Tab-separated table of C-alpha atoms (C1' of nucleotides) in Angstrom:
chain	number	residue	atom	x	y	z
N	1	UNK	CA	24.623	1.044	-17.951
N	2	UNK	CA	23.272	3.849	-15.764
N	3	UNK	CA	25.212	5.671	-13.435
N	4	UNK	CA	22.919	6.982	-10.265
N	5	UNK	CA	24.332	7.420	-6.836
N	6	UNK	CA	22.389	6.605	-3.892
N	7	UNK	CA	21.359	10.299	-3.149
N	8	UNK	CA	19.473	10.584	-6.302
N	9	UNK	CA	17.718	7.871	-6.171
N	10	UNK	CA	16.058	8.526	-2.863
N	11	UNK	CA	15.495	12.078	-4.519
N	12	UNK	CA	13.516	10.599	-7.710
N	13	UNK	CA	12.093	7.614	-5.518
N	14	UNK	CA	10.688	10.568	-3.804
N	15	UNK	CA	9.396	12.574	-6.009
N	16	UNK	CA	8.010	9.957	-7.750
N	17	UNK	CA	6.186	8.528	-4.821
N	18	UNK	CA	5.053	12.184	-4.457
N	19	UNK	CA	3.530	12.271	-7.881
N	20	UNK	CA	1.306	9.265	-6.852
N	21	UNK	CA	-0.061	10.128	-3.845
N	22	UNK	CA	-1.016	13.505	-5.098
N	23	UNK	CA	-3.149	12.469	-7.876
N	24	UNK	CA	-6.305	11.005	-7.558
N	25	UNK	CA	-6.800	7.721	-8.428
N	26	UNK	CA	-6.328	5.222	-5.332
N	27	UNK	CA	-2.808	4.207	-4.843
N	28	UNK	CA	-2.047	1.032	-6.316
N	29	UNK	CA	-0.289	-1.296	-2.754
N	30	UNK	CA	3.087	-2.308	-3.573
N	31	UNK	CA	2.111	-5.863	-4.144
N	32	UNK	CA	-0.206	-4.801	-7.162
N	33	UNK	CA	2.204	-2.274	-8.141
N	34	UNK	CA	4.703	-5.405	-8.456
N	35	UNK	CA	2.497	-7.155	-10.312
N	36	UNK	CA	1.417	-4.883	-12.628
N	37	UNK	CA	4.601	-4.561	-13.625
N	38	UNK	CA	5.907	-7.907	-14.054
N	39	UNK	CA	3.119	-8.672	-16.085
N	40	UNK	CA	4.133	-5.979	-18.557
N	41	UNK	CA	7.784	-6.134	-18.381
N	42	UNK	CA	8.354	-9.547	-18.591
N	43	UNK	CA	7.574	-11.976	-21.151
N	44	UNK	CA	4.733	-14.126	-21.345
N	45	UNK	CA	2.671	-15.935	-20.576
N	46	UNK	CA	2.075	-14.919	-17.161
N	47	UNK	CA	0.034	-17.484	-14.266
N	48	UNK	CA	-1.235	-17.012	-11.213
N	49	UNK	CA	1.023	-19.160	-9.852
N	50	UNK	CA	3.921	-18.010	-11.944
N	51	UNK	CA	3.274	-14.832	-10.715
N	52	UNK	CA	3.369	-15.749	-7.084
N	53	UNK	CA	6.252	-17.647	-6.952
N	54	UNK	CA	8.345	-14.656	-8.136
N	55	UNK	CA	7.063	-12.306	-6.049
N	56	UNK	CA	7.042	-14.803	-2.901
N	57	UNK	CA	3.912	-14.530	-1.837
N	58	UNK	CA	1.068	-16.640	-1.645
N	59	UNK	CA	-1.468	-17.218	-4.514
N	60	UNK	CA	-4.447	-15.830	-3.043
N	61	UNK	CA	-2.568	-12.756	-2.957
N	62	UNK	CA	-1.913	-12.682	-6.428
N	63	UNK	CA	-6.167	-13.429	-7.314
N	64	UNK	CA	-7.420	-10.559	-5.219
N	65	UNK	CA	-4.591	-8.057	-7.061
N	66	UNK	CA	-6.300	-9.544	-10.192
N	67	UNK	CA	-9.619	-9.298	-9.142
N	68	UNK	CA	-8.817	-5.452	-8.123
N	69	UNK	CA	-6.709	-4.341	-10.875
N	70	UNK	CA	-9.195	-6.281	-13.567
N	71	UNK	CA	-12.218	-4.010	-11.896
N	72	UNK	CA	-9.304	-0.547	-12.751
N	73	UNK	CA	-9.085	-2.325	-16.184
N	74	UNK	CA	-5.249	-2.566	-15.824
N	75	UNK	CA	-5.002	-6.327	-16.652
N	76	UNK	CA	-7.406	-9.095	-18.069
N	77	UNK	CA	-7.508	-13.196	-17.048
N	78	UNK	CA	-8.226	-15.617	-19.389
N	79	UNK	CA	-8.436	-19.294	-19.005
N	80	UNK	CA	-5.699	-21.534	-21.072
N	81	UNK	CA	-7.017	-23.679	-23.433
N	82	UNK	CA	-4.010	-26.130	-23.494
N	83	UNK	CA	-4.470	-26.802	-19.344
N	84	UNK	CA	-7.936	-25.166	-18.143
N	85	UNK	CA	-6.230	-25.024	-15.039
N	86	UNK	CA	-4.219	-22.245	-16.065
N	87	UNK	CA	-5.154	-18.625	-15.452
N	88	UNK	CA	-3.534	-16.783	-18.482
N	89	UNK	CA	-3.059	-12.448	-17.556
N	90	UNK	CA	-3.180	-10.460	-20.184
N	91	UNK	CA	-2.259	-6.749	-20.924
N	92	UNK	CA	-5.230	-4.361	-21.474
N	93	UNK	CA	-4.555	-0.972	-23.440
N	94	UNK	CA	-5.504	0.880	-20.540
N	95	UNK	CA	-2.764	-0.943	-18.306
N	96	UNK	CA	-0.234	-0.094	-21.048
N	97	UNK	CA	-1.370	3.661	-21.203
N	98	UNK	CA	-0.813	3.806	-17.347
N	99	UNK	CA	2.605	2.083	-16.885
N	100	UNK	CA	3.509	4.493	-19.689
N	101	UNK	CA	2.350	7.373	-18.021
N	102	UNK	CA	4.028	6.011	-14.945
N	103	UNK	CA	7.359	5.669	-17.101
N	104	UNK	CA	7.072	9.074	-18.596
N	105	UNK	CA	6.502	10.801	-15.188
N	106	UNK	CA	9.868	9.166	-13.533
N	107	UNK	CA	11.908	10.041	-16.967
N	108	UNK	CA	10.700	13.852	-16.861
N	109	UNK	CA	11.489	13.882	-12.304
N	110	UNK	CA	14.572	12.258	-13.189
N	111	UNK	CA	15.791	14.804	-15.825
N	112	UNK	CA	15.068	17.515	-12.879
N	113	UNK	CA	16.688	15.416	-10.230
N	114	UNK	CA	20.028	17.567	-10.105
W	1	UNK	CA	20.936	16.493	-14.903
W	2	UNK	CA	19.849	12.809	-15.286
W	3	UNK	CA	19.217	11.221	-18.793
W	4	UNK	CA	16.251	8.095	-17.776
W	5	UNK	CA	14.577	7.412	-20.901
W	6	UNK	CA	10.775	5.632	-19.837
W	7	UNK	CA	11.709	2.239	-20.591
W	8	UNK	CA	14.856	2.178	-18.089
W	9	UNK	CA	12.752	3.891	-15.689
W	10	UNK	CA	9.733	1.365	-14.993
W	11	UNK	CA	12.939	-1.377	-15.504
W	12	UNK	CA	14.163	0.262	-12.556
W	13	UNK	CA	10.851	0.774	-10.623
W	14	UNK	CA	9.911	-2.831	-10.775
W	15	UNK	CA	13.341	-3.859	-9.703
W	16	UNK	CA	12.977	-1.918	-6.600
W	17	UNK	CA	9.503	-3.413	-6.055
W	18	UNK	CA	9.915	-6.418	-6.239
W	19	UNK	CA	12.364	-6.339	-3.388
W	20	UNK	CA	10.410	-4.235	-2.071
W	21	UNK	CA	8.027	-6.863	-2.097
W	22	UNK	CA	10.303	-9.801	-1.428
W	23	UNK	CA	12.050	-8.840	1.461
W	24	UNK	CA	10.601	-10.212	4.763
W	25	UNK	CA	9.364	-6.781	6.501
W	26	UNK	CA	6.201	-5.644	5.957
W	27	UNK	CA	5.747	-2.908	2.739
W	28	UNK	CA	5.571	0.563	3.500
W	29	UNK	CA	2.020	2.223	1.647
W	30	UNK	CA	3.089	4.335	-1.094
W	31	UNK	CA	1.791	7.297	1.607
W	32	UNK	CA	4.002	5.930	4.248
W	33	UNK	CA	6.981	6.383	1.491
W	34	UNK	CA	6.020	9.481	0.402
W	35	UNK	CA	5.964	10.657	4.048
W	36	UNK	CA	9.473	9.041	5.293
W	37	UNK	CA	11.073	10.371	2.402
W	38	UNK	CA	9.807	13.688	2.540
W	39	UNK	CA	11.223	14.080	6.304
W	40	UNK	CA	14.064	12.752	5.565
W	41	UNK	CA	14.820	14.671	2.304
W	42	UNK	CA	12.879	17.963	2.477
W	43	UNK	CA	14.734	20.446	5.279
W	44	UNK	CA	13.196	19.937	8.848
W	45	UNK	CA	10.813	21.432	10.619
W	46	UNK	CA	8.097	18.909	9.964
W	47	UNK	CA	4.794	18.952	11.102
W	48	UNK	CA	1.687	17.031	10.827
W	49	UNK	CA	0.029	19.853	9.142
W	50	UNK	CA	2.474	20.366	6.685
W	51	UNK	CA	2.759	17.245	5.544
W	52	UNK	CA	-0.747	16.871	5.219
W	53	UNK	CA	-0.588	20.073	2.911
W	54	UNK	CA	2.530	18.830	1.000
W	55	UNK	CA	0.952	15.392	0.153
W	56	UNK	CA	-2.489	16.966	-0.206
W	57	UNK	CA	-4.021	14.273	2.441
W	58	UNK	CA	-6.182	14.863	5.509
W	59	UNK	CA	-4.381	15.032	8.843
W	60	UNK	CA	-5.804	12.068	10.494
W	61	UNK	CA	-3.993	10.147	7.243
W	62	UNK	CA	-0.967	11.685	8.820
W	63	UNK	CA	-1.076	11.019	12.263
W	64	UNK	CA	-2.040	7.260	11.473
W	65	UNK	CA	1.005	6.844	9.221
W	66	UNK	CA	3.411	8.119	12.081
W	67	UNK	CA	1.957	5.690	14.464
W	68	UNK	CA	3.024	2.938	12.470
W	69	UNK	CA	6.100	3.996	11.470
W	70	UNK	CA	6.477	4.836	15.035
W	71	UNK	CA	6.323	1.485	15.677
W	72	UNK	CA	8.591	0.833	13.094
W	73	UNK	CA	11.324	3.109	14.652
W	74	UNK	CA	11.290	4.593	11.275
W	75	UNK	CA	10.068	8.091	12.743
W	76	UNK	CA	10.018	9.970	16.276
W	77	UNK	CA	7.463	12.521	17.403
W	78	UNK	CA	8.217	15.349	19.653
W	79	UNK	CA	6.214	18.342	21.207
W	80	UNK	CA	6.972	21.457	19.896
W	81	UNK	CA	7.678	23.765	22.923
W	82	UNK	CA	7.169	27.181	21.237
W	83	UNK	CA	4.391	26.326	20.271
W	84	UNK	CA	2.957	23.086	22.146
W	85	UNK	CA	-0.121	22.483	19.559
W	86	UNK	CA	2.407	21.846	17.311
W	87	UNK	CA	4.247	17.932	16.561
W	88	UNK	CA	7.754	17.985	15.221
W	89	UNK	CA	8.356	14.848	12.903
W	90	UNK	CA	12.027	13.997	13.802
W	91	UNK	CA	14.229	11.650	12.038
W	92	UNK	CA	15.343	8.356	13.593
W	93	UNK	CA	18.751	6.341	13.229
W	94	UNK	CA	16.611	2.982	11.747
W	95	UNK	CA	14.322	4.843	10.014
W	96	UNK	CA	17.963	6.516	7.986
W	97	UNK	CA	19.558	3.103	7.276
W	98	UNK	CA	16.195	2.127	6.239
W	99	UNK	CA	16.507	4.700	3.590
W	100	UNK	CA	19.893	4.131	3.323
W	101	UNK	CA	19.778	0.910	2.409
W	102	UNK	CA	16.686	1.981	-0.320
W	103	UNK	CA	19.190	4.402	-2.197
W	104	UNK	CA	21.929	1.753	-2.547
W	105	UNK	CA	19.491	-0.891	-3.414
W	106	UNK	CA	18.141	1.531	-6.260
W	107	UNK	CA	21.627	2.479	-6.651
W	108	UNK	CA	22.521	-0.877	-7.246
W	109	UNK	CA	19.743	-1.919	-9.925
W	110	UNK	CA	20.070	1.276	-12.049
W	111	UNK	CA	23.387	0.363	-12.580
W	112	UNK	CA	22.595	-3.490	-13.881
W	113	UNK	CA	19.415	-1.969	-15.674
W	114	UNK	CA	20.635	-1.838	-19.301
Y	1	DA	C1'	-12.215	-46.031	-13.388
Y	2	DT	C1'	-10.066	-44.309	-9.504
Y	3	DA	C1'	-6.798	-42.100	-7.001
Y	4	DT	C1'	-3.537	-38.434	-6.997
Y	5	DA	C1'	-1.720	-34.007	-8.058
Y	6	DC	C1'	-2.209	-29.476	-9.544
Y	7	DT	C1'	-4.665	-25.129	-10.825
Y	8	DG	C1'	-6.947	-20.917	-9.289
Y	9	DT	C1'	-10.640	-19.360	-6.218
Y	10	DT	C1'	-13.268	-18.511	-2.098
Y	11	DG	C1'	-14.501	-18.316	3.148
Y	12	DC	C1'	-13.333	-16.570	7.292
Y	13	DA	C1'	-11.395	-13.939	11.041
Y	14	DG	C1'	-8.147	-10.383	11.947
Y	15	DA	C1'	-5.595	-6.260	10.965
Y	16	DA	C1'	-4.811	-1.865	8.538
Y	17	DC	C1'	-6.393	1.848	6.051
Y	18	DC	C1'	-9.647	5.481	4.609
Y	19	DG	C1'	-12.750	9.859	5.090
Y	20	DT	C1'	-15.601	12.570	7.920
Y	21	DA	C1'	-16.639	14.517	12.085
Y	22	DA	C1'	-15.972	15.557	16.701
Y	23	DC	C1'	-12.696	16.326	20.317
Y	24	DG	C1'	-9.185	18.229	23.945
Y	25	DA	C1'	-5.236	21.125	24.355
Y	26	DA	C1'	-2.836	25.355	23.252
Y	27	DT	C1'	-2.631	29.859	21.365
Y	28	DT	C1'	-4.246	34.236	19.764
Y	29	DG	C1'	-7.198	38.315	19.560
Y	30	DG	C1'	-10.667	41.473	21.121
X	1	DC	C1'	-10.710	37.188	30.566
X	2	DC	C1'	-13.404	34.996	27.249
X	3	DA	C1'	-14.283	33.835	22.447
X	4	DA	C1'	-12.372	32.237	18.348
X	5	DT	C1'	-8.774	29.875	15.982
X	6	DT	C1'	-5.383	26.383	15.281
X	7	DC	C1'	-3.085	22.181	16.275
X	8	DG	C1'	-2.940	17.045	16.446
X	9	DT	C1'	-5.619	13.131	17.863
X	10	DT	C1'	-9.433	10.019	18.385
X	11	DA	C1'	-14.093	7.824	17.294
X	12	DC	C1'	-16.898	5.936	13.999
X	13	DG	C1'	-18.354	3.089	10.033
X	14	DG	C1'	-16.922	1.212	5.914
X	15	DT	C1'	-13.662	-0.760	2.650
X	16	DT	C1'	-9.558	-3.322	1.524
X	17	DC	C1'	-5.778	-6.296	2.242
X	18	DT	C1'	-3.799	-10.278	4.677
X	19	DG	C1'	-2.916	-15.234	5.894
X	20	DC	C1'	-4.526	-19.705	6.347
X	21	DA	C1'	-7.438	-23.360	5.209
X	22	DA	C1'	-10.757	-25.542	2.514
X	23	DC	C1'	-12.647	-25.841	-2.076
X	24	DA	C1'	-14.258	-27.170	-7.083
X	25	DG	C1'	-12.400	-27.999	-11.509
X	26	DT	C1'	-8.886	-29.993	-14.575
X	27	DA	C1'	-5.187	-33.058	-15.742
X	28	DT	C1'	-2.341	-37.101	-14.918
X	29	DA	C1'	-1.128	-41.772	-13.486
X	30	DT	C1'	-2.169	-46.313	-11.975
DNA sequence: ATATACTGTTGCAGAACCGTAACGAATTGG
DNA sequence: CCAATTCGTTACGGTTCTGCAACAGTATAT
């Protein structure tokens, strides 16, 4: 149970979205940004289709984030063996190492957000 | 001062993208964020050149994300008359319930994030 | 076996964004 | 008054994302 009033969380939404543009790997959109996250937060196993439906969007969407974020190393596909139809996404280290950079950098704006 | 360990903090950052990414109107780019947030939280005056040098982009990146936001109604432009090179970024009544609504809506998940 | 349903991917045209460079308008300085 | 500077914008070419439709591959049902 976390207690944060509007006000500051337009202040750390701010700084964090600062944070991001200033550094100097290519944003992530909003949609892979979504993703990304899902994939990590929630439990698996994680399809494409899966993946679309809780995001609302449409599936091709959710194979060209792939396609991007697998070239940035942030996430991995691998077919299911149980029902080759199935697209399985998998973590990478280097995806984990990011969203916990990502993490760390909100926790430390937050701290200075009054 | 604002205790967010890392784990509540990406909890909280894919909450608020995914309805980001839900919601019917089209997503803001991460520099379009950083942008509407920074004129509507920094102190005014804003110009195009400043918040080119704040965000550390190039000025065209600037002018483009004001025309769409323009569009939006999210941000107005006005000349400068003391000194007419200059372009005032001005604040817009949509563009701060837009933000408004942002804050509670962060507001509102930090509070069900554990 | 054949038809049907379901998966993820790809093709295509359109829109948006990017970085660099050039530009017109306005101001400042010699 | 004319040159140099500063401002924001636009032009260009290239890349990426989008939405929709068609697609090949796999599984299921008749």
């Amino acid at each position: 149970m976390l207690i944060l009033k509007p006000g500051q969380a337009l202040n750390l939404w701010h700084k964090a979205m600062l944070a991001q543009v200033r550094d100097d790997d290519p944003d992530l959109t909003t949609r892979q940004m979504a993703i990304l996250l899902t994939v990590y937060l929630d439990p698996p196993p994680h399809t494409v289709r899966g993946l679309a439906a809780q995001l609302d969007v449409t599936k091709p969407v959710i194979t060209r984030a792939l396609d991007t974020m697998g070239i940035m190393g942030l996430v991995a596909r691998r077919r299911d063996e149980r029902d080759r139809r199935n697209v399985l996404v998998q973590r990478t280290v280097d995806g984990a190492e990011y969203l916990q950079r990502l993490g760390d950098l909100i926790a430390d704006e937050a701290i200075e957000t009054t």
